[in-house]
Amino acid sequence: MAASSAQQAESDYFSNEPPPKDLQANVTLAREFISRHNDEGRRIVLVTSGGTTVPLETHTVRYIDNFSAGTRGATSAEYFLQHGYAVIFLHRQFSLLPYSRHYSHNTRSFLDYMREENGRVVVDERQSADMLEVLRQYTQVKNQGRLLILSFVTITEYLWDLREVAQLMRPLGPRAMFYLAAAVSDFFVPRDRMVEHKIQSNEEFHQTEGGDGANARAPAARTDGRKLVIDLEPVPKFLQQLVDGWAPEGMIVSFKLETDPSILVRKAQYSLNKYSHTLVIGNLLLTRKWEVVFVSALEGEKWIRVPQHRRTKSFSGVASLVGSADQSSKDDEPESLLEIGTVPRGEPAVEIESLIIPEIEQMHTKYIEKIQAKAKPS
Ligand code: 9Z3
């Protein structure tokens, strides 16, 4: 898309879609966080995580959602923190969080990690060593003020937050990184095509009007007889604006999710060519926990895989802060694909993010050197 039409799409979108209520509070927190870490010369990564919703009504009862539980984002954030980054964690409200993800298991309550002893709550001995390790890392990060947690729910909230935070990160130049792991909706209901009240299934109570009275366009989600008809519009492609306008010197890592293996690399390559950013990480829905493909101008196509015998779902150790490789409550893989219990004793399971983040850190170092070299007068 030409720069001017991307700009036009941006200005149309943000003038039609109202900002989230907590935008100013988020901006205030982010501004302080960014300026403190910038003064200390630290690298900052914005990690986006979890899925965006697409509300169908202004007073939202129904919405469209996606599968993402935020495992990739929350796990990656921990490894970035381990590598010294300051992390802004922009996540879907109630999706997984760094550190606490180890204890928000889909089949286990956090209360299962505790027991009563002489009228007091204590951590079960079998969990204690692992939990101490997680707690130490969490406490250190917290004391150093290196993790800022912000949240969104809808696609519009996500885009407003992304734009504001990216613009605040501009002064960091190449020390800023964007790691866009959130599963972002490609389609949405524009505000002027959204019905105000709950869509009625009972024909006797059908609404007759759309959003803005006489000038209203046909509502995007409406009933037609007894059917619910939803016709969504495309979300403008904001990667272009991020690359060119919001934080042009930052390193940008986007994710491409597919379900058809035969098109994954092509789609990742297409995205890289289109937006000319640093890296696209391709992953498939069913194998995303143990293989991804890096597609970049620097290194072409490069697969990263967890070795077969180090993949597991059930491992709960934290020797390398691994936790369970899958804590998603919305996951959809058949269990058999996850090779439960295949990790032999003494060989802790490996989370793929523990392989991804060091690679990206190295790319970031090269990226910073390249931008700094360009900026030096010859
Ligand atoms: C990803 O591909 C993430 O890796 C996952 C992580 C969403 C698969 P989980 O939360 O899953 O760990 O269960 N994110 C996709 C980001 C996205 O929506 N990309 C757009 C696309 O694929 C382009 S920017 O078209």
Coordinates of N, CA and C in Angstrom, one line a residue, residues 33 45 74-89 98-99 137-138 140-142 144-148 357:
F33 N 7.9 4.6 32.1 CA 8.7 3.3 32.0 C 9.8 3.5 30.9
V45 N 11.5 -4.0 24.7 CA 10.7 -4.7 23.8 C 9.3 -4.6 24.1
A74 N 3.6 -14.6 26.7 CA 4.0 -14.6 28.1 C 5.3 -15.3 28.3
T75 N 5.5 -16.4 27.5 CA 6.8 -17.1 27.7 C 7.9 -16.3 27.1
S76 N 7.7 -15.7 25.9 CA 8.7 -14.9 25.3 C 9.1 -13.7 26.2
A77 N 8.1 -13.1 26.9 CA 8.4 -12.0 27.7 C 9.4 -12.4 28.8
E78 N 9.2 -13.6 29.4 CA 10.1 -14.1 30.4 C 11.5 -14.2 29.9
Y79 N 11.7 -14.7 28.7 CA 13.0 -14.9 28.2 C 13.7 -13.6 27.8
F80 N 12.9 -12.6 27.3 CA 13.4 -11.3 27.1 C 13.9 -10.7 28.4
L81 N 13.1 -10.9 29.4 CA 13.6 -10.3 30.8 C 14.8 -11.0 31.2
Q82 N 14.9 -12.3 31.0 CA 16.1 -13.0 31.4 C 17.3 -12.5 30.6
H83 N 17.1 -12.0 29.4 CA 18.2 -11.5 28.6 C 18.4 -10.0 28.8
G84 N 17.9 -9.4 29.8 CA 18.2 -8.0 30.2 C 17.3 -7.0 29.7
Y85 N 16.3 -7.3 28.9 CA 15.4 -6.3 28.3 C 14.4 -5.8 29.3
A86 N 14.0 -4.6 29.1 CA 12.8 -4.1 29.8 C 11.6 -4.4 28.8
V87 N 10.5 -4.9 29.4 CA 9.4 -5.5 28.6 C 8.1 -4.7 28.9
I88 N 7.5 -4.2 27.8 CA 6.2 -3.7 27.9 C 5.3 -4.9 27.4
F89 N 4.5 -5.4 28.2 CA 3.7 -6.6 27.9 C 2.2 -6.2 27.7
P98 N 3.5 -13.4 32.2 CA 4.8 -13.9 32.5 C 4.8 -14.3 34.0
Y99 N 5.5 -15.4 34.3 CA 5.7 -15.9 35.7 C 4.4 -16.6 36.2
Q137 N 12.8 -15.0 40.2 CA 12.9 -14.3 38.9 C 11.9 -13.1 38.8
Y138 N 10.7 -13.5 39.3 CA 9.6 -12.5 39.2 C 9.9 -11.3 40.2
Q140 N 12.8 -10.3 41.2 CA 14.0 -9.5 40.7 C 13.5 -8.5 39.7
V141 N 12.7 -9.0 38.7 CA 12.2 -8.2 37.6 C 11.3 -7.1 38.2
K142 N 10.5 -7.4 39.2 CA 9.6 -6.4 39.8 C 10.4 -5.3 40.5
Q144 N 13.3 -4.4 40.0 CA 14.1 -3.6 39.0 C 13.1 -2.8 38.1
G145 N 11.8 -3.0 38.3 CA 10.8 -2.2 37.5 C 11.0 -2.5 36.0
R146 N 11.3 -3.7 35.6 CA 11.6 -4.0 34.2 C 10.4 -4.6 33.4
L147 N 9.3 -4.7 34.1 CA 8.1 -5.3 33.4 C 6.9 -4.4 33.6
L148 N 6.4 -3.9 32.5 CA 5.1 -3.1 32.5 C 4.0 -3.9 31.8
I357 N 14.3 -16.5 21.5 CA 14.7 -15.2 22.0 C 16.2 -14.9 21.9

